[in-house]
Coordinates of C-alpha atoms in Angstrom, one line a residue:
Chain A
X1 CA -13.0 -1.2 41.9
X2 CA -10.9 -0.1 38.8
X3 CA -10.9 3.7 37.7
X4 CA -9.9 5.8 35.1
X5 CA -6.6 5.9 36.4
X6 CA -6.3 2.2 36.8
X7 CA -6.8 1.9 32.7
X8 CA -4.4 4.7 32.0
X9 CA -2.3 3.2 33.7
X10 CA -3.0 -0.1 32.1
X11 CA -2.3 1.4 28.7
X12 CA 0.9 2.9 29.7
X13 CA 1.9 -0.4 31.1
X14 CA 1.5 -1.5 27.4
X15 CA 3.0 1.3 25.6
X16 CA 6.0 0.5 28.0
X17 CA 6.2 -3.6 27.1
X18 CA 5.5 -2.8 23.5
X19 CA 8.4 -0.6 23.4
X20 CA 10.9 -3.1 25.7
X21 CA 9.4 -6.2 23.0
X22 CA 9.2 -4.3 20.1
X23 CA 12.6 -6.1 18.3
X24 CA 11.4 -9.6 19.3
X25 CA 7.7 -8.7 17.9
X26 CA 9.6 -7.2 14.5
X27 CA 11.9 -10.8 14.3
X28 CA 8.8 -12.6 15.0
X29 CA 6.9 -10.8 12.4
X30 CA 10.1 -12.0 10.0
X31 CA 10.1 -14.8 8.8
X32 CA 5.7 -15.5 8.7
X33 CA 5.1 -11.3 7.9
X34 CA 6.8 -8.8 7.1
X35 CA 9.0 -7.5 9.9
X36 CA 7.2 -4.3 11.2
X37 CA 4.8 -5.5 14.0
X38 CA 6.8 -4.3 16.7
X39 CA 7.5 -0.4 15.1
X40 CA 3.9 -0.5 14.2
X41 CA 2.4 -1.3 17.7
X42 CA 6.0 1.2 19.1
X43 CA 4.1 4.3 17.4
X44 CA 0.9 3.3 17.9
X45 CA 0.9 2.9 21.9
X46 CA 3.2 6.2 21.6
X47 CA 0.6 8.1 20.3
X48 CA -1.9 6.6 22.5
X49 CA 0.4 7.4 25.6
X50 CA 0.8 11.2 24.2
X51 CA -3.5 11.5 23.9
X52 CA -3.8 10.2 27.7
X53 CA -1.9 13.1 28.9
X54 CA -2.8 15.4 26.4
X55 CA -7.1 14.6 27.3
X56 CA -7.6 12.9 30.4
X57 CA -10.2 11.2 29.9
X58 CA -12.9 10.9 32.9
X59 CA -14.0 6.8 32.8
X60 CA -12.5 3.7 32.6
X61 CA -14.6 3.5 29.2
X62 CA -12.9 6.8 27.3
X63 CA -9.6 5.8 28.2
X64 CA -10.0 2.7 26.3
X65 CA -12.2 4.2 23.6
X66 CA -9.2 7.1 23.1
X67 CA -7.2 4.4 22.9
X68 CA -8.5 2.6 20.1
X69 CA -8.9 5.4 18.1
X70 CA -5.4 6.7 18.7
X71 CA -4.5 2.7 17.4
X72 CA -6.9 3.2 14.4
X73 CA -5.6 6.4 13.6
X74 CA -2.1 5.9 13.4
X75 CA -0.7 1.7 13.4
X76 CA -1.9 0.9 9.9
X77 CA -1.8 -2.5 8.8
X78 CA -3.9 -4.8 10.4
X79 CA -3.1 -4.4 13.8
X80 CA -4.5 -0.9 13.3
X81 CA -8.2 -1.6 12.9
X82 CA -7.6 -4.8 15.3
X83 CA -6.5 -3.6 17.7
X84 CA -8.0 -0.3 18.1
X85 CA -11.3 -1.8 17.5
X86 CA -10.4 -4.3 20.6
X87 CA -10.2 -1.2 22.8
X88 CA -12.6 0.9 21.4
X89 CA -15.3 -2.0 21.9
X90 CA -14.3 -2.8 25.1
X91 CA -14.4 1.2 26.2
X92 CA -17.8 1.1 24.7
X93 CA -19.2 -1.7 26.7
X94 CA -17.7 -0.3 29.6
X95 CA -20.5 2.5 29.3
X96 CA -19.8 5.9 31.3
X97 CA -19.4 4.5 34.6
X98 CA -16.7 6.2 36.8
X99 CA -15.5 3.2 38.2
X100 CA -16.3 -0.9 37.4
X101 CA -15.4 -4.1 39.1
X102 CA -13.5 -6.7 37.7
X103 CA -16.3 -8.9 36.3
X104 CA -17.7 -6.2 34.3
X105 CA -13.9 -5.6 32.7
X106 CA -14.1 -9.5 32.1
X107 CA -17.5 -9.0 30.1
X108 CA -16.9 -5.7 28.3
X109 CA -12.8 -7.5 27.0
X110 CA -15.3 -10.3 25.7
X111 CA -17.0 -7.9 24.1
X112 CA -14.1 -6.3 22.0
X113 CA -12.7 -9.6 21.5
X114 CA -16.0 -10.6 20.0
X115 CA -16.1 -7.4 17.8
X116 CA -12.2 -8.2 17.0
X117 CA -13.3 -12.0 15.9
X118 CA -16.1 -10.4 13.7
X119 CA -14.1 -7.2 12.1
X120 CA -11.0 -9.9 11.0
X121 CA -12.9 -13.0 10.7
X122 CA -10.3 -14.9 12.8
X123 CA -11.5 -17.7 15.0
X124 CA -9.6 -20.0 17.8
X125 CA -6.0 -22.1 15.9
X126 CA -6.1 -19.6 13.0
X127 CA -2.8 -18.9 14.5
X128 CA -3.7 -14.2 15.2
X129 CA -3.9 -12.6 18.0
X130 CA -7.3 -14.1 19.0
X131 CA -5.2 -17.3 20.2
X132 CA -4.0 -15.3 23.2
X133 CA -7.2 -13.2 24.0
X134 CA -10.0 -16.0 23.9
X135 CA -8.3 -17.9 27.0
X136 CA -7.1 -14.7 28.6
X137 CA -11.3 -13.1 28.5
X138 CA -11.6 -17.3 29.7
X139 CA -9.6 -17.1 32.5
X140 CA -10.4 -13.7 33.5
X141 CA -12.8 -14.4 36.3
X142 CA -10.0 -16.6 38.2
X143 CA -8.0 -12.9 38.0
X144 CA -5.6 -11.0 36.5
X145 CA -2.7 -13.7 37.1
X146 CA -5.0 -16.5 35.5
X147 CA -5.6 -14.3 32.2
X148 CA -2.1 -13.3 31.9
X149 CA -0.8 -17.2 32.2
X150 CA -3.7 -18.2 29.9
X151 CA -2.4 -15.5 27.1
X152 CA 1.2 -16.6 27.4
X153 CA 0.1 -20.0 26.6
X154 CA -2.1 -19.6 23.6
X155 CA 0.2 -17.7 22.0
X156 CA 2.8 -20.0 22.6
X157 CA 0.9 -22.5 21.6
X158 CA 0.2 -21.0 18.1
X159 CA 3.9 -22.2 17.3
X160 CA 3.2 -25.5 16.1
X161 CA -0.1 -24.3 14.0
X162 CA -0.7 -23.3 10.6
X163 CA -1.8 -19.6 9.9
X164 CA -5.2 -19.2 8.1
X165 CA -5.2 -15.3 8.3
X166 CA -3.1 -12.3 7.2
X167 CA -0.1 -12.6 5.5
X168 CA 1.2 -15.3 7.1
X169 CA -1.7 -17.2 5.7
X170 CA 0.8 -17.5 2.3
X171 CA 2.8 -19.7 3.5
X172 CA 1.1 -22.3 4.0
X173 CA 2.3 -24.9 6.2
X174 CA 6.3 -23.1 6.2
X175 CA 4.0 -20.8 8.8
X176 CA 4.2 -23.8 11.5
X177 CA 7.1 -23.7 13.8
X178 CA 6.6 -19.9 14.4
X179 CA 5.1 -18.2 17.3
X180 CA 2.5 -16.0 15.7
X181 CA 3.6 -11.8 16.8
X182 CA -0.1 -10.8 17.0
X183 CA -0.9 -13.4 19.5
X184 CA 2.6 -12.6 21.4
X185 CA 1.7 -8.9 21.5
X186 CA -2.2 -9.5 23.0
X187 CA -0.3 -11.7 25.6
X188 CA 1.8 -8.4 26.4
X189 CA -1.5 -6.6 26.3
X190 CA -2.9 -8.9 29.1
X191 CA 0.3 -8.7 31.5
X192 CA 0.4 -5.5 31.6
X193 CA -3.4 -6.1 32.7
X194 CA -2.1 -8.1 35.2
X195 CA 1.1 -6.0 36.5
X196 CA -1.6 -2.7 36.7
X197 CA -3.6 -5.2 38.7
X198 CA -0.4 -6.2 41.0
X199 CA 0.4 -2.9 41.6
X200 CA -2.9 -1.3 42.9
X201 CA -2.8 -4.3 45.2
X202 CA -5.6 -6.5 43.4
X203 CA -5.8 -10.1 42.8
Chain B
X1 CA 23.3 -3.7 5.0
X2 CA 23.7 0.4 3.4
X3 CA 20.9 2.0 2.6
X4 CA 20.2 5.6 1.2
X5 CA 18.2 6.6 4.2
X6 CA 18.3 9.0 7.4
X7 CA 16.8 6.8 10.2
X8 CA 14.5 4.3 9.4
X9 CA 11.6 6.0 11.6
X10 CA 11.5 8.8 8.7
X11 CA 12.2 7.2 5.4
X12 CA 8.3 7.9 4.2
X13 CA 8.5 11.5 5.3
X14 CA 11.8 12.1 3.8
X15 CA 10.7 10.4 0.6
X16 CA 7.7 12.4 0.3
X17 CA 9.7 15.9 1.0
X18 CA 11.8 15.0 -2.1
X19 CA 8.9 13.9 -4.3
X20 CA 6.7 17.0 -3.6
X21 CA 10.5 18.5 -5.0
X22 CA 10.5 16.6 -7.7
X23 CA 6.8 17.0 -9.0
X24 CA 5.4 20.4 -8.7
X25 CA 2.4 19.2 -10.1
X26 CA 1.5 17.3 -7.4
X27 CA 0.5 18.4 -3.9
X28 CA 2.4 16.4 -1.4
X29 CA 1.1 17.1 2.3
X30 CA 3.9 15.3 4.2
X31 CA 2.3 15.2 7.8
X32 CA -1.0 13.6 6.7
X33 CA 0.6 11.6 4.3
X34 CA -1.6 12.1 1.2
X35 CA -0.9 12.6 -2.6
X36 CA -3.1 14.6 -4.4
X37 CA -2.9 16.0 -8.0
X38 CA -2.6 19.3 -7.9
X39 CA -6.0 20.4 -9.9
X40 CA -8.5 18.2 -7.7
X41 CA -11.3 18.3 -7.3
X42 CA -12.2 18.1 -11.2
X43 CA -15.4 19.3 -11.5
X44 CA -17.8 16.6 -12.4
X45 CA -15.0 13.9 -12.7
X46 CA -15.4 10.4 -10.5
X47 CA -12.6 10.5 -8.4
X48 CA -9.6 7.8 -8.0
X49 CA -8.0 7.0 -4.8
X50 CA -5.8 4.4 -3.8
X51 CA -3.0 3.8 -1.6
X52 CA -1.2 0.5 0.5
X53 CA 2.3 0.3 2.2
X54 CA 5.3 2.6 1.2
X55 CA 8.2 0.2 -0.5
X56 CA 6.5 0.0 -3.7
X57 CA 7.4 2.4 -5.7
X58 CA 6.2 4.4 -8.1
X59 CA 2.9 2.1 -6.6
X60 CA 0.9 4.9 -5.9
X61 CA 2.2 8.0 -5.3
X62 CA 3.8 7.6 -8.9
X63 CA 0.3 7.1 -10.5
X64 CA -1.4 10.0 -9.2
X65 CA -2.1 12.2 -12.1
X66 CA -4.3 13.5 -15.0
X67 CA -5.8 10.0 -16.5
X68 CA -5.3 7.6 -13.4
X69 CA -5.3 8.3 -9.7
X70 CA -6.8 11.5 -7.7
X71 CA -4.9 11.0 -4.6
X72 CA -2.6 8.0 -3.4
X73 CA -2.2 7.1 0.6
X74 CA 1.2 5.9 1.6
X75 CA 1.4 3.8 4.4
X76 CA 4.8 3.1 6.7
X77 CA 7.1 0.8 4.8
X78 CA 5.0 -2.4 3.8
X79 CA 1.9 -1.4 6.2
X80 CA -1.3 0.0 4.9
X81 CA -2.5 3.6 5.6
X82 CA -4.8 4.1 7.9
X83 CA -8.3 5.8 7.5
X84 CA -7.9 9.1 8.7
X85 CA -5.8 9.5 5.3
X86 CA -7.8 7.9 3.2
X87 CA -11.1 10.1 4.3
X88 CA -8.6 13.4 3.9
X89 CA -7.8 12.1 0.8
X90 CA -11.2 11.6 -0.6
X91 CA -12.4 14.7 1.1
X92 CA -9.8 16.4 -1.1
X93 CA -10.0 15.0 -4.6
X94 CA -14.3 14.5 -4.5
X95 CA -16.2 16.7 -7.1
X96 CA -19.3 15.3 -5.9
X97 CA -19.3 12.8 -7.9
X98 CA -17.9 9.7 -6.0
X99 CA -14.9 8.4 -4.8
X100 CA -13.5 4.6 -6.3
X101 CA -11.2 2.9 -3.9
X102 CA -8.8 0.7 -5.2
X103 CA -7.7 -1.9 -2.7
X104 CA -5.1 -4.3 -2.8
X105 CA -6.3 -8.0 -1.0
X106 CA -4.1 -7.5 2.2
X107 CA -5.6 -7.9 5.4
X108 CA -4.3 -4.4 6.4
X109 CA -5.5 -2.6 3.2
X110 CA -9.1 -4.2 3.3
X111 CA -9.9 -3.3 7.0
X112 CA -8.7 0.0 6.7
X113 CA -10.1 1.1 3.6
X114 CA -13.4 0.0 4.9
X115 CA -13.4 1.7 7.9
X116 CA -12.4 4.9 5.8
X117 CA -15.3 4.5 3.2
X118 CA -18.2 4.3 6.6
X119 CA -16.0 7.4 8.0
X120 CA -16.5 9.6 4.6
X121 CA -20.0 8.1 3.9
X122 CA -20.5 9.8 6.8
X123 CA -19.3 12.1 5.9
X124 CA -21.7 13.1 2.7
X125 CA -19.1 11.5 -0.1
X126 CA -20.1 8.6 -2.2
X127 CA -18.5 5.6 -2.4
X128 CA -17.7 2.8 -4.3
X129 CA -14.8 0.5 -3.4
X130 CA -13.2 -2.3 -5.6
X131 CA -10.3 -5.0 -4.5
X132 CA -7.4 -6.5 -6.6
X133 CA -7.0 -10.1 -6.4
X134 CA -4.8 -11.3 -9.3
X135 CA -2.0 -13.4 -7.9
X136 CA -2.4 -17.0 -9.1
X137 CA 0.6 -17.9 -6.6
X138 CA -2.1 -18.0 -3.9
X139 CA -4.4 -20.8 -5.2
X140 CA -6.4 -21.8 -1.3
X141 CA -8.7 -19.3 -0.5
X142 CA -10.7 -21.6 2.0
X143 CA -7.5 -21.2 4.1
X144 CA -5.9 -17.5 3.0
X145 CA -6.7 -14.6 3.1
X146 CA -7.5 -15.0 -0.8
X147 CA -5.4 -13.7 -3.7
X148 CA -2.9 -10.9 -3.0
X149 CA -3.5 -7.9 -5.1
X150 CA -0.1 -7.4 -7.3
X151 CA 0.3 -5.7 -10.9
X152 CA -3.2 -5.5 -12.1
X153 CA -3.4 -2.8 -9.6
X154 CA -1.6 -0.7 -12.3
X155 CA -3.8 -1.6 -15.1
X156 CA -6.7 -1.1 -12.8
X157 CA -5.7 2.5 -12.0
X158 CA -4.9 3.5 -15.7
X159 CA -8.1 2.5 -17.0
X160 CA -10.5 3.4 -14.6
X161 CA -8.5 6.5 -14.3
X162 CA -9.2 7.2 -18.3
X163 CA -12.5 6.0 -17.8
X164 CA -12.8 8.8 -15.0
X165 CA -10.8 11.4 -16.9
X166 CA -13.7 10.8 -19.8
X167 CA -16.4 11.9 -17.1
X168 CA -17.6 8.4 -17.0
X169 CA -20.3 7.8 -13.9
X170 CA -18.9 6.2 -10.9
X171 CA -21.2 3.5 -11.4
X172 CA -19.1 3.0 -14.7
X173 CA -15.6 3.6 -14.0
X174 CA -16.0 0.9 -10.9
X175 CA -17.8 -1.9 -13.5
X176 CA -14.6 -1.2 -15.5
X177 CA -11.8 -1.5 -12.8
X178 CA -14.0 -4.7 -11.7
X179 CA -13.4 -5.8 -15.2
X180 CA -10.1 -5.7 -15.6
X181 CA -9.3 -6.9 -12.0
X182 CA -11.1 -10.0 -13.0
X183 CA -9.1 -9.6 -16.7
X184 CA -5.8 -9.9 -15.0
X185 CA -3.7 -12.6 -13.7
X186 CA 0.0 -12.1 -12.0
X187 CA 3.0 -14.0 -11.0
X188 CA 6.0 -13.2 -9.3
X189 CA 9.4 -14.4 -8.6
X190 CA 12.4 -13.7 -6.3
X191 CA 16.0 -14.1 -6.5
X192 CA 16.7 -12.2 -3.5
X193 CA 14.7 -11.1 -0.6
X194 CA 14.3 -7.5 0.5
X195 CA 15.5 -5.4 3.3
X196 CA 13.0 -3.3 5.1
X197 CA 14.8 -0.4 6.7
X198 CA 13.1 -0.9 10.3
X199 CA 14.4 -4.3 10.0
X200 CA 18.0 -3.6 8.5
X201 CA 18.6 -7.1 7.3
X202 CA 16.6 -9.3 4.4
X203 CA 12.9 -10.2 5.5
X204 CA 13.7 -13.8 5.0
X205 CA 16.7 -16.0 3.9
X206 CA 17.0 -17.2 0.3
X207 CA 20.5 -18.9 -0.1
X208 CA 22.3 -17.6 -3.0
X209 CA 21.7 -20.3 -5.5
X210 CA 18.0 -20.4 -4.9
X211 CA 14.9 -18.8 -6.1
X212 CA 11.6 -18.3 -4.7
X213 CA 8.4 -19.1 -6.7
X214 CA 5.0 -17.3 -6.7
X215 CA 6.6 -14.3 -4.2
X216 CA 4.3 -11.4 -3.1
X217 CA 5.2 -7.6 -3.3
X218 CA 6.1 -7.6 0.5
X219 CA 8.9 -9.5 0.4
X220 CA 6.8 -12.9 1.6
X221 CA 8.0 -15.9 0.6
X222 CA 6.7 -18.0 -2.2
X223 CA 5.1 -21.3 -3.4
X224 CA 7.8 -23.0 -3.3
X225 CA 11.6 -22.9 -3.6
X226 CA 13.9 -24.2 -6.1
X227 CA 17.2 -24.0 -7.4
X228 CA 18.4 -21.1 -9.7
X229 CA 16.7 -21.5 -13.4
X230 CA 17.3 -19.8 -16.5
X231 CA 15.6 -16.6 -17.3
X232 CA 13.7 -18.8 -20.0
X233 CA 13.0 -21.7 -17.3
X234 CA 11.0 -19.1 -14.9
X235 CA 9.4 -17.4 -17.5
X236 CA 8.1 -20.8 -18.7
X237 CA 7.0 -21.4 -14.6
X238 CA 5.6 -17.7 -14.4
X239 CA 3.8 -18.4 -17.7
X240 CA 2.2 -22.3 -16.8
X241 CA 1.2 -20.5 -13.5
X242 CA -1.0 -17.8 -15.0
X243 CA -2.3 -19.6 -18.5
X244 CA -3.2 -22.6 -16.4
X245 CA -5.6 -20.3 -14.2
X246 CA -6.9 -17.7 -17.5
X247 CA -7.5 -18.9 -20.8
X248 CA -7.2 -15.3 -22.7
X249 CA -9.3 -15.4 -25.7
X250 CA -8.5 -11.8 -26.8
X251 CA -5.4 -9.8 -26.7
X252 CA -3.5 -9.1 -23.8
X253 CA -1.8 -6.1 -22.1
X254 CA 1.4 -7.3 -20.7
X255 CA 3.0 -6.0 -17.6
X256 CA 6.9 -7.4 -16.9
X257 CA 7.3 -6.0 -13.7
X258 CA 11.0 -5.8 -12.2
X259 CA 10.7 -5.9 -8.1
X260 CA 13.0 -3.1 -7.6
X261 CA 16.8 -4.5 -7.9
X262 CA 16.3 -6.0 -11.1
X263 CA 18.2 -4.0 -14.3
X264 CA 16.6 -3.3 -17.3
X265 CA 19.0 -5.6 -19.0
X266 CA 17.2 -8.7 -17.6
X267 CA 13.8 -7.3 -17.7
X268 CA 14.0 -7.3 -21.3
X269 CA 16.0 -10.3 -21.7
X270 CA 13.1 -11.9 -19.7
X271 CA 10.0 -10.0 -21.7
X272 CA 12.1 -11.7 -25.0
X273 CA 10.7 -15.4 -23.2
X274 CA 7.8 -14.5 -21.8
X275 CA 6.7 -13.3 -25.6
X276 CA 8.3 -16.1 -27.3
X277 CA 6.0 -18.7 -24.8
X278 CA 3.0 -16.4 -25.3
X279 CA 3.3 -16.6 -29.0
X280 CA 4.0 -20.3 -28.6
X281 CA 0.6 -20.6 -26.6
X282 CA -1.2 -18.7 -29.5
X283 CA -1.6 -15.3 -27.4
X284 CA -1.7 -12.1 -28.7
X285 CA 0.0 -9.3 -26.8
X286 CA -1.4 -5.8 -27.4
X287 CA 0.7 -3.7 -25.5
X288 CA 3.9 -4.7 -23.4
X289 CA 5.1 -2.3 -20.3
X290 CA 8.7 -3.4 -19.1
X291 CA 10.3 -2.0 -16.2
X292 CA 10.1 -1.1 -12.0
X293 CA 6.2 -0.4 -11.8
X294 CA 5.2 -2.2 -8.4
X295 CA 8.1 -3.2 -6.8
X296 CA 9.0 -4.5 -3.3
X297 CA 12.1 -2.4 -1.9
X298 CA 15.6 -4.0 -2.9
X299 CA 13.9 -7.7 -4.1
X300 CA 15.6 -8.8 -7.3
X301 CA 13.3 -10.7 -9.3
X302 CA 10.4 -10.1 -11.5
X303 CA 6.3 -10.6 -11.7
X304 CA 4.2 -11.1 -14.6
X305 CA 0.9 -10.2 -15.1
X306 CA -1.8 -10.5 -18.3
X307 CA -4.6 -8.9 -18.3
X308 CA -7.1 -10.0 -21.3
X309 CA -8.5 -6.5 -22.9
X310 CA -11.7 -5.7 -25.5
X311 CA -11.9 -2.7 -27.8
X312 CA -12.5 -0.7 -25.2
X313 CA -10.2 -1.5 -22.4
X314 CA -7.4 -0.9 -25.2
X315 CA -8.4 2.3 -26.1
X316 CA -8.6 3.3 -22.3
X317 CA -5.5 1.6 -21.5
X318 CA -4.0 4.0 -25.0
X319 CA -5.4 7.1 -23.7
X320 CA -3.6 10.1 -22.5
X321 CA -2.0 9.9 -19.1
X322 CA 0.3 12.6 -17.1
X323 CA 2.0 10.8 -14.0
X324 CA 5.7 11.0 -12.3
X325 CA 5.4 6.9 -13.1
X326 CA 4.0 6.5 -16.1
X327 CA 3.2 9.4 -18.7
X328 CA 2.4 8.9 -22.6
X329 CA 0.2 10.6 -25.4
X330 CA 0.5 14.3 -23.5

């Protein structure tokens, strides 16, 4: 069973890969955006990092929902509202429970992936972040090793599409031939899943 | 690449601290990041707020003033604010009488600016939201996400910002900026790309002898490349672009926008052939602003935007306004 600990740590996890990946999410960013994803998601998971210790939130569900609005409140951009609203659904559909198997982590991420798809009105090859997530919350019920090998491949597999969404949407079909930064930084989102997973000795 | 800056991690902050310097009439709160003229709320006066990335300059902060904005939001360099500002903001600068949003089409922009308008609804304050969509560059929106919004935001916020100043209804003042959003076509050109400071090198490469055609304001490349033209030769491309999508059957205001590293000397050399093709094309230009209005960092190069005006979009456009960015009739 995961606790409230288990997602803090989670989210540290992340703030700690953002901040290793950051420069290779910026240059990624470059040439299809405009060259801030990495700082953005940097302060963003800084903040939420400084909020976890600050509040300590009881359940697995406010960790994720403090998260989100930490995200909302201070990334900007799109990844703000995207990603905060990823957690922040998720948390919710987590409910109050102190504690929550892996299955029921598999359907509440389906759930903020849903909400993501809806708020950004992204689907599956649009070439965003949603390339990496819907075969992560796929592979999910094979475990935390499946969904982190399913996110590395969709969003390397984004390389050779053309972007539909967001900026990167511009340029047309000079988009293909770069890995979209939204889908690599949900991938980094899902292996740090998997390494808080490794750690307390699941899988 | 030098740049005038501290780190990049406080290059909004720092700005800010030397604008609230610079502009005593304006009330610069530098940790929440909102710009609010200093008299607000105005009793009884629709309110104007607006705001998008930093790297724009004077886009938005500049604007905020007696006869066009309430409050601006600046974002980090090139990212959108987020909605906590935008709620402070409107909770600052709202009479009672409503609150106009004025968005720019950027993924960022939209879904922050809606989350703030549910957040302030919630809040007890009214309203109304509109979104600039003028750049003909962008001509798939099946596949995009739709026209950016580029230099009709200016004539958007000056004349629903007279409209506002007036005491105009909210209802009104947000027909009117739909109006002229709809009025208003843009196109923009780069000679150079620009440097963001967290990145410290230009956002994409553009070979000396080329230029980029149908640019956006964050440094994103173009339509299409091509080999250096004459200022005459892009002004005829800028020109095709925008007449080919608007046929203007009244006068037009005219906005020659320089993208931040462009003199004055070739903004006006350019404005000489963007009239002379206008004239050509039987357009009448009412009024013609030249100079850095919406720019995008160091990016040399230049956008063009029309918007088509009535009687009383001109006199709007005409009437008094009091801003660090643009300031006439007071």
């Amino acid at each position: 069973m995961l606790d409230a600990d288990f997602f803090r740590r989670w989210m540290t996890a992340t703030a700690a890969s953002v901040d290793r990946e950051a420069d290779r999410l910026t240059a990624l960013d470059s040439p299809i955006g405009d060259a801030d994803h990495g700082s953005n998601l940097r302060r963003g998971f800084t903040a939420v990092n400084a909020a976890l210790e600050k509040e300590a939130p009881e359940t697995p569900g406010a960790v994720l929902v403090l998260a989100g609005r930490q995200l909302i409140s201070t990334v900007g951009g799109a990844s703000g509202p995207l990603y905060g609203t990823l957690l922040r659904r998720t948390g919710k559909a987590l409910g109050d429970a102190a504690e929550v198997d892996e299955e029921r982590l598999a359907e509440a991420l389906r759930a903020g992936v849903d909400a993501v798809m809806q708020l950004g009105g992204a689907a599956p090859g649009d070439k965003t972040m949603i390339d990496a997530l819907v075969p992560a919350v796929d592979a999910l019920p094979d475990g935390f090793g499946a969904a982190r090998a399913a996110a590395e491949q969709g969003a390397e597999a984004t390389t050779p599409l053309q972007a539909r969404k967001g900026r990167a949407s511009y340029l047309g079909e000079r988009s293909i031939g770069h890995q979209d930064p939204g889908a690599t930084s949900a991938a980094l989102l899902i292996a740090a899943l998997a390494d808080t997973g490794a750690d307390a000795g699941g899988e | 690449m030098k740049m005038l800056i501290n780190v990049p991690e406080t290059v909004v902050a720092d700005a800010l601290h030397g604008m609230a310097a610079a502009h005593p009439e304006l009330t610069v709160d530098v940790e929440n990041r909102v710009i609010v003229r200093r008299d607000a709320p105005v009793a009884g006066k629709v309110a104007l707020v607006s705001g998008g990335g930093s790297g724009h300059e004077p886009l938005h902060g500049g604007f905020v003033g007696p006869g066009m904005l309430s409050a601006a939001c600046p974002g980090e360099v090139f990212t959108s604010p987020v909605p906590d500002q935008m709620v402070r903001a409107a909770a600052a600068v709202d009479s009672g009488a409503g609150v106009l949003f004025i968005v720019k089409n950027y993924t960022g922009d939209v879904l922050n600016f809606d989350m703030a308008a549910e957040l302030a609804e919630d809040e007890g304050i009214q309203i109304a939201k509109v979104l600039i969509n003028d750049d003909v560059a962008v001509t798939d929106s099946l596949y995009t996400a739709g026209r950016r919004g580029t230099g009709a935001t200016l004539f958007v916020e000056k004349i629903a910002g007279a409209a506002a100043e007036e005491g105009q209804p909210l209802e009104r003042v947000e027909a009117l900026a739909r109006q002229v959003n709809e009025n208003s076509r843009s196109f923009g050109v780069a000679l150079t790309a620009c440097t963001t400071p967290a990145k410290g090198s230009p956002t994409f490469d553009l070979p000396a002898g080329e230029l980029e055609l149908g640019v956006g304001i964050h440094g994103e490349p173009g339509r299409e490349r091509r080999a250096m033209m004459t200022s005459g030769e892009i002004a005829d491309f800028a020109i095709h672009a925008i007449l080919d999508d608007m046929t203007p059957r009244n006068p037009v205001l005219l906005l020659v926008n320089g993208m931040g590293a462009t003199p004055l000397l070739e903004l006006y050399g350019f404005n000489a052939e963007v009239h002379r093709l206008l004239a050509q094309r039987g357009v009448v230009v009412a009024r013609t602003l030249v100079g850095n209005y919406v720019t995008s960092l160091d990016m040399a190069g230049a956008s063009v935007t029309l918007c088509q005006v009535d009687e009383e979009l001109l006199r709007l456009w005409d009437a008094p306004v009091k801003t660090p960015g643009l300031r006439w009739g007071v």
